[in-house]
Amino acid sequence: MVSTIDGKILSGERHEGVMDLGSDVDHQAMRDLESHADAVLIGASTLRATKGIWYPNRLLKIVITNSGNLPWTSRFFTDDPSRVIVVAPKVSETELPSGTHRINQTDTNPIQHLLTELRNTFGIERLILEGGSETNAAFFKEDLIDELFLTFAPLIKLGRETPTIAGGDPLTREALLKFKLIQNQTVGDEIFLRYQRNRN
């Protein structure tokens, strides 16, 4: 994830893309991370807001949606529908493009069910989560994030309702998730941080 100094993950409005938030170095860092993964997962809002989103065909691409309102003409789907997995509720009447896979969300432990399905059915062992805020929060809430790569862009956004890297309901003081910094690098005015979950 990339955020402003004040922790915001948008440069404009919620429905607008965020590719201008990080530099070319940040974008390349993301591609480097993706080269070590089996799949990438994003929320539907992120997909709708990022019109030109693109991933290498070797990656399985996963999108989570509650409404089924997805930009079916996006390259996310059209480059290779057979490399796309749509995660949606059973009640959704989403009509998937031919060749696209689907995983039905469950009411009980939906994230745990999803990860089990991704590993057992699709052989995914390394998954990159690229937002948005509520999608990230769902994984943090279940303590399913092993590492966090965070770039601080030299910008201030402000905004009481502007999303941060993770939204959702707040954790109690006793339930705060602890991470340890294992790598940091400064390139120009950006700071690149790598955290590892500390479960001790």
PDB file of N, CA and C in Angstrom, residues 26-79:
ATOM      1  N   ASP A  26       7.775   3.554  -6.734  1.00  0.00           N
ATOM      2  CA  ASP A  26       6.768   2.821  -5.962  1.00  0.00           C
ATOM      3  C   ASP A  26       6.039   1.814  -6.845  1.00  0.00           C
ATOM      4  N   HIS A  27       5.686   2.227  -8.062  1.00  0.00           N
ATOM      5  CA  HIS A  27       4.998   1.320  -8.986  1.00  0.00           C
ATOM      6  C   HIS A  27       5.882   0.123  -9.328  1.00  0.00           C
ATOM      7  N   GLN A  28       7.168   0.363  -9.529  1.00  0.00           N
ATOM      8  CA  GLN A  28       8.083  -0.731  -9.844  1.00  0.00           C
ATOM      9  C   GLN A  28       8.252  -1.663  -8.647  1.00  0.00           C
ATOM     10  N   ALA A  29       8.284  -1.082  -7.451  1.00  0.00           N
ATOM     11  CA  ALA A  29       8.382  -1.902  -6.237  1.00  0.00           C
ATOM     12  C   ALA A  29       7.186  -2.839  -6.136  1.00  0.00           C
ATOM     13  N   MET A  30       6.007  -2.347  -6.505  1.00  0.00           N
ATOM     14  CA  MET A  30       4.816  -3.183  -6.477  1.00  0.00           C
ATOM     15  C   MET A  30       4.926  -4.313  -7.494  1.00  0.00           C
ATOM     16  N   ARG A  31       5.423  -4.007  -8.684  1.00  0.00           N
ATOM     17  CA  ARG A  31       5.596  -5.048  -9.704  1.00  0.00           C
ATOM     18  C   ARG A  31       6.609  -6.097  -9.242  1.00  0.00           C
ATOM     19  N   ASP A  32       7.659  -5.648  -8.559  1.00  0.00           N
ATOM     20  CA  ASP A  32       8.660  -6.587  -8.042  1.00  0.00           C
ATOM     21  C   ASP A  32       8.030  -7.530  -7.022  1.00  0.00           C
ATOM     22  N   LEU A  33       7.183  -7.002  -6.152  1.00  0.00           N
ATOM     23  CA  LEU A  33       6.495  -7.844  -5.171  1.00  0.00           C
ATOM     24  C   LEU A  33       5.580  -8.840  -5.871  1.00  0.00           C
ATOM     25  N   GLU A  34       4.866  -8.363  -6.880  1.00  0.00           N
ATOM     26  CA  GLU A  34       3.949  -9.237  -7.611  1.00  0.00           C
ATOM     27  C   GLU A  34       4.675 -10.384  -8.300  1.00  0.00           C
ATOM     28  N   SER A  35       5.935 -10.168  -8.665  1.00  0.00           N
ATOM     29  CA  SER A  35       6.690 -11.218  -9.353  1.00  0.00           C
ATOM     30  C   SER A  35       6.980 -12.403  -8.444  1.00  0.00           C
ATOM     31  N   HIS A  36       6.815 -12.224  -7.122  1.00  0.00           N
ATOM     32  CA  HIS A  36       7.050 -13.305  -6.167  1.00  0.00           C
ATOM     33  C   HIS A  36       5.757 -13.957  -5.694  1.00  0.00           C
ATOM     34  N   ALA A  37       4.624 -13.515  -6.234  1.00  0.00           N
ATOM     35  CA  ALA A  37       3.326 -13.994  -5.771  1.00  0.00           C
ATOM     36  C   ALA A  37       2.681 -14.919  -6.791  1.00  0.00           C
ATOM     37  N   ASP A  38       1.700 -15.684  -6.313  1.00  0.00           N
ATOM     38  CA  ASP A  38       0.896 -16.533  -7.191  1.00  0.00           C
ATOM     39  C   ASP A  38      -0.358 -15.802  -7.662  1.00  0.00           C
ATOM     40  N   ALA A  39      -0.831 -14.863  -6.832  1.00  0.00           N
ATOM     41  CA  ALA A  39      -2.094 -14.191  -7.142  1.00  0.00           C
ATOM     42  C   ALA A  39      -2.140 -12.838  -6.467  1.00  0.00           C
ATOM     43  N   VAL A  40      -3.022 -11.981  -6.998  1.00  0.00           N
ATOM     44  CA  VAL A  40      -3.267 -10.658  -6.407  1.00  0.00           C
ATOM     45  C   VAL A  40      -4.760 -10.535  -6.155  1.00  0.00           C
ATOM     46  N   LEU A  41      -5.121  -9.918  -5.026  1.00  0.00           N
ATOM     47  CA  LEU A  41      -6.527  -9.772  -4.664  1.00  0.00           C
ATOM     48  C   LEU A  41      -6.829  -8.301  -4.401  1.00  0.00           C
ATOM     49  N   ILE A  42      -7.952  -7.819  -4.963  1.00  0.00           N
ATOM     50  CA  ILE A  42      -8.400  -6.449  -4.723  1.00  0.00           C
ATOM     51  C   ILE A  42      -9.900  -6.441  -4.496  1.00  0.00           C
ATOM     52  N   GLY A  43     -10.386  -5.361  -3.903  1.00  0.00           N
ATOM     53  CA  GLY A  43     -11.819  -5.174  -3.735  1.00  0.00           C
ATOM     54  C   GLY A  43     -12.432  -4.557  -4.977  1.00  0.00           C
ATOM     55  N   ALA A  44     -13.740  -4.692  -5.103  1.00  0.00           N
ATOM     56  CA  ALA A  44     -14.443  -4.196  -6.290  1.00  0.00           C
ATOM     57  C   ALA A  44     -14.318  -2.683  -6.439  1.00  0.00           C
ATOM     58  N   SER A  45     -14.335  -1.951  -5.329  1.00  0.00           N
ATOM     59  CA  SER A  45     -14.223  -0.489  -5.415  1.00  0.00           C
ATOM     60  C   SER A  45     -12.886  -0.076  -6.010  1.00  0.00           C
ATOM     61  N   THR A  46     -11.826  -0.778  -5.624  1.00  0.00           N
ATOM     62  CA  THR A  46     -10.506  -0.497  -6.183  1.00  0.00           C
ATOM     63  C   THR A  46     -10.494  -0.765  -7.680  1.00  0.00           C
ATOM     64  N   LEU A  47     -11.097  -1.860  -8.087  1.00  0.00           N
ATOM     65  CA  LEU A  47     -11.154  -2.188  -9.514  1.00  0.00           C
ATOM     66  C   LEU A  47     -11.960  -1.158 -10.291  1.00  0.00           C
ATOM     67  N   ARG A  48     -13.092  -0.740  -9.744  1.00  0.00           N
ATOM     68  CA  ARG A  48     -13.925   0.257 -10.437  1.00  0.00           C
ATOM     69  C   ARG A  48     -13.224   1.605 -10.546  1.00  0.00           C
ATOM     70  N   ALA A  49     -12.441   1.967  -9.528  1.00  0.00           N
ATOM     71  CA  ALA A  49     -11.799   3.287  -9.506  1.00  0.00           C
ATOM     72  C   ALA A  49     -10.551   3.349 -10.361  1.00  0.00           C
ATOM     73  N   THR A  50      -9.938   2.201 -10.621  1.00  0.00           N
ATOM     74  CA  THR A  50      -8.651   2.183 -11.336  1.00  0.00           C
ATOM     75  C   THR A  50      -8.887   1.662 -12.742  1.00  0.00           C
ATOM     76  N   LYS A  51      -9.236   2.571 -13.622  1.00  0.00           N
ATOM     77  CA  LYS A  51      -9.677   2.183 -14.970  1.00  0.00           C
ATOM     78  C   LYS A  51      -8.620   1.405 -15.744  1.00  0.00           C
ATOM     79  N   GLY A  52      -7.353   1.808 -15.638  1.00  0.00           N
ATOM     80  CA  GLY A  52      -6.314   1.163 -16.438  1.00  0.00           C
ATOM     81  C   GLY A  52      -5.561   0.074 -15.703  1.00  0.00           C
ATOM     82  N   ILE A  53      -6.169  -0.510 -14.692  1.00  0.00           N
ATOM     83  CA  ILE A  53      -5.453  -1.503 -13.885  1.00  0.00           C
ATOM     84  C   ILE A  53      -4.992  -2.668 -14.753  1.00  0.00           C
ATOM     85  N   TRP A  54      -3.765  -3.107 -14.485  1.00  0.00           N
ATOM     86  CA  TRP A  54      -3.161  -4.157 -15.318  1.00  0.00           C
ATOM     87  C   TRP A  54      -2.277  -5.034 -14.445  1.00  0.00           C
ATOM     88  N   TYR A  55      -2.293  -6.335 -14.720  1.00  0.00           N
ATOM     89  CA  TYR A  55      -1.420  -7.278 -14.027  1.00  0.00           C
ATOM     90  C   TYR A  55      -0.834  -8.253 -15.039  1.00  0.00           C
ATOM     91  N   PRO A  56       0.376  -8.762 -14.778  1.00  0.00           N
ATOM     92  CA  PRO A  56       0.952  -9.782 -15.669  1.00  0.00           C
ATOM     93  C   PRO A  56       0.040 -11.005 -15.728  1.00  0.00           C
ATOM     94  N   ASN A  57      -0.035 -11.634 -16.885  1.00  0.00           N
ATOM     95  CA  ASN A  57      -0.938 -12.778 -17.072  1.00  0.00           C
ATOM     96  C   ASN A  57      -0.563 -13.981 -16.221  1.00  0.00           C
ATOM     97  N   ARG A  58       0.682 -14.049 -15.752  1.00  0.00           N
ATOM     98  CA  ARG A  58       1.067 -15.196 -14.927  1.00  0.00           C
ATOM     99  C   ARG A  58       0.355 -15.178 -13.569  1.00  0.00           C
ATOM    100  N   LEU A  59      -0.095 -13.988 -13.140  1.00  0.00           N
ATOM    101  CA  LEU A  59      -0.782 -13.867 -11.854  1.00  0.00           C
ATOM    102  C   LEU A  59      -2.255 -14.234 -11.997  1.00  0.00           C
ATOM    103  N   LEU A  60      -2.771 -15.011 -11.041  1.00  0.00           N
ATOM    104  CA  LEU A  60      -4.210 -15.127 -10.908  1.00  0.00           C
ATOM    105  C   LEU A  60      -4.718 -13.821 -10.311  1.00  0.00           C
ATOM    106  N   LYS A  61      -5.823 -13.312 -10.832  1.00  0.00           N
ATOM    107  CA  LYS A  61      -6.369 -12.035 -10.381  1.00  0.00           C
ATOM    108  C   LYS A  61      -7.713 -12.294  -9.695  1.00  0.00           C
ATOM    109  N   ILE A  62      -7.842 -11.810  -8.473  1.00  0.00           N
ATOM    110  CA  ILE A  62      -9.030 -12.077  -7.669  1.00  0.00           C
ATOM    111  C   ILE A  62      -9.679 -10.754  -7.294  1.00  0.00           C
ATOM    112  N   VAL A  63     -10.992 -10.676  -7.452  1.00  0.00           N
ATOM    113  CA  VAL A  63     -11.728  -9.483  -7.031  1.00  0.00           C
ATOM    114  C   VAL A  63     -12.891  -9.920  -6.143  1.00  0.00           C
ATOM    115  N   ILE A  64     -13.084  -9.196  -5.034  1.00  0.00           N
ATOM    116  CA  ILE A  64     -14.190  -9.460  -4.123  1.00  0.00           C
ATOM    117  C   ILE A  64     -15.277  -8.419  -4.347  1.00  0.00           C
ATOM    118  N   THR A  65     -16.524  -8.882  -4.528  1.00  0.00           N
ATOM    119  CA  THR A  65     -17.630  -7.964  -4.764  1.00  0.00           C
ATOM    120  C   THR A  65     -18.863  -8.439  -4.018  1.00  0.00           C
ATOM    121  N   ASN A  66     -19.605  -7.502  -3.450  1.00  0.00           N
ATOM    122  CA  ASN A  66     -20.891  -7.830  -2.841  1.00  0.00           C
ATOM    123  C   ASN A  66     -22.029  -7.627  -3.827  1.00  0.00           C
ATOM    124  N   SER A  67     -21.889  -6.625  -4.684  1.00  0.00           N
ATOM    125  CA  SER A  67     -22.987  -6.243  -5.577  1.00  0.00           C
ATOM    126  C   SER A  67     -22.930  -6.924  -6.937  1.00  0.00           C
ATOM    127  N   GLY A  68     -21.745  -7.358  -7.345  1.00  0.00           N
ATOM    128  CA  GLY A  68     -21.591  -7.876  -8.706  1.00  0.00           C
ATOM    129  C   GLY A  68     -21.422  -6.772  -9.728  1.00  0.00           C
ATOM    130  N   ASN A  69     -21.365  -5.518  -9.250  1.00  0.00           N
ATOM    131  CA  ASN A  69     -21.184  -4.371 -10.138  1.00  0.00           C
ATOM    132  C   ASN A  69     -19.698  -4.220 -10.454  1.00  0.00           C
ATOM    133  N   LEU A  70     -19.275  -4.825 -11.543  1.00  0.00           N
ATOM    134  CA  LEU A  70     -17.865  -4.835 -11.916  1.00  0.00           C
ATOM    135  C   LEU A  70     -17.693  -4.329 -13.348  1.00  0.00           C
ATOM    136  N   PRO A  71     -16.562  -3.685 -13.633  1.00  0.00           N
ATOM    137  CA  PRO A  71     -16.305  -3.183 -14.995  1.00  0.00           C
ATOM    138  C   PRO A  71     -15.825  -4.307 -15.903  1.00  0.00           C
ATOM    139  N   TRP A  72     -16.755  -5.036 -16.477  1.00  0.00           N
ATOM    140  CA  TRP A  72     -16.419  -6.244 -17.228  1.00  0.00           C
ATOM    141  C   TRP A  72     -15.553  -5.975 -18.445  1.00  0.00           C
ATOM    142  N   THR A  73     -15.502  -4.742 -18.933  1.00  0.00           N
ATOM    143  CA  THR A  73     -14.667  -4.429 -20.096  1.00  0.00           C
ATOM    144  C   THR A  73     -13.241  -4.056 -19.700  1.00  0.00           C
ATOM    145  N   SER A  74     -12.944  -4.032 -18.402  1.00  0.00           N
ATOM    146  CA  SER A  74     -11.595  -3.723 -17.922  1.00  0.00           C
ATOM    147  C   SER A  74     -10.618  -4.805 -18.360  1.00  0.00           C
ATOM    148  N   ARG A  75      -9.354  -4.421 -18.540  1.00  0.00           N
ATOM    149  CA  ARG A  75      -8.303  -5.388 -18.871  1.00  0.00           C
ATOM    150  C   ARG A  75      -8.168  -6.460 -17.807  1.00  0.00           C
ATOM    151  N   PHE A  76      -8.585  -6.146 -16.596  1.00  0.00           N
ATOM    152  CA  PHE A  76      -8.571  -7.120 -15.516  1.00  0.00           C
ATOM    153  C   PHE A  76      -9.273  -8.402 -15.955  1.00  0.00           C
ATOM    154  N   PHE A  77     -10.376  -8.250 -16.723  1.00  0.00           N
ATOM    155  CA  PHE A  77     -11.137  -9.401 -17.207  1.00  0.00           C
ATOM    156  C   PHE A  77     -10.770  -9.799 -18.631  1.00  0.00           C
ATOM    157  N   THR A  78     -10.542  -8.814 -19.494  1.00  0.00           N
ATOM    158  CA  THR A  78     -10.422  -9.119 -20.917  1.00  0.00           C
ATOM    159  C   THR A  78      -9.066  -9.682 -21.332  1.00  0.00           C
ATOM    160  N   ASP A  79      -7.998  -9.381 -20.574  1.00  0.00           N
ATOM    161  CA  ASP A  79      -6.676  -9.897 -20.958  1.00  0.00           C
ATOM    162  C   ASP A  79      -6.664 -11.415 -21.003  1.00  0.00           C
TER     163      ASP A  79
END
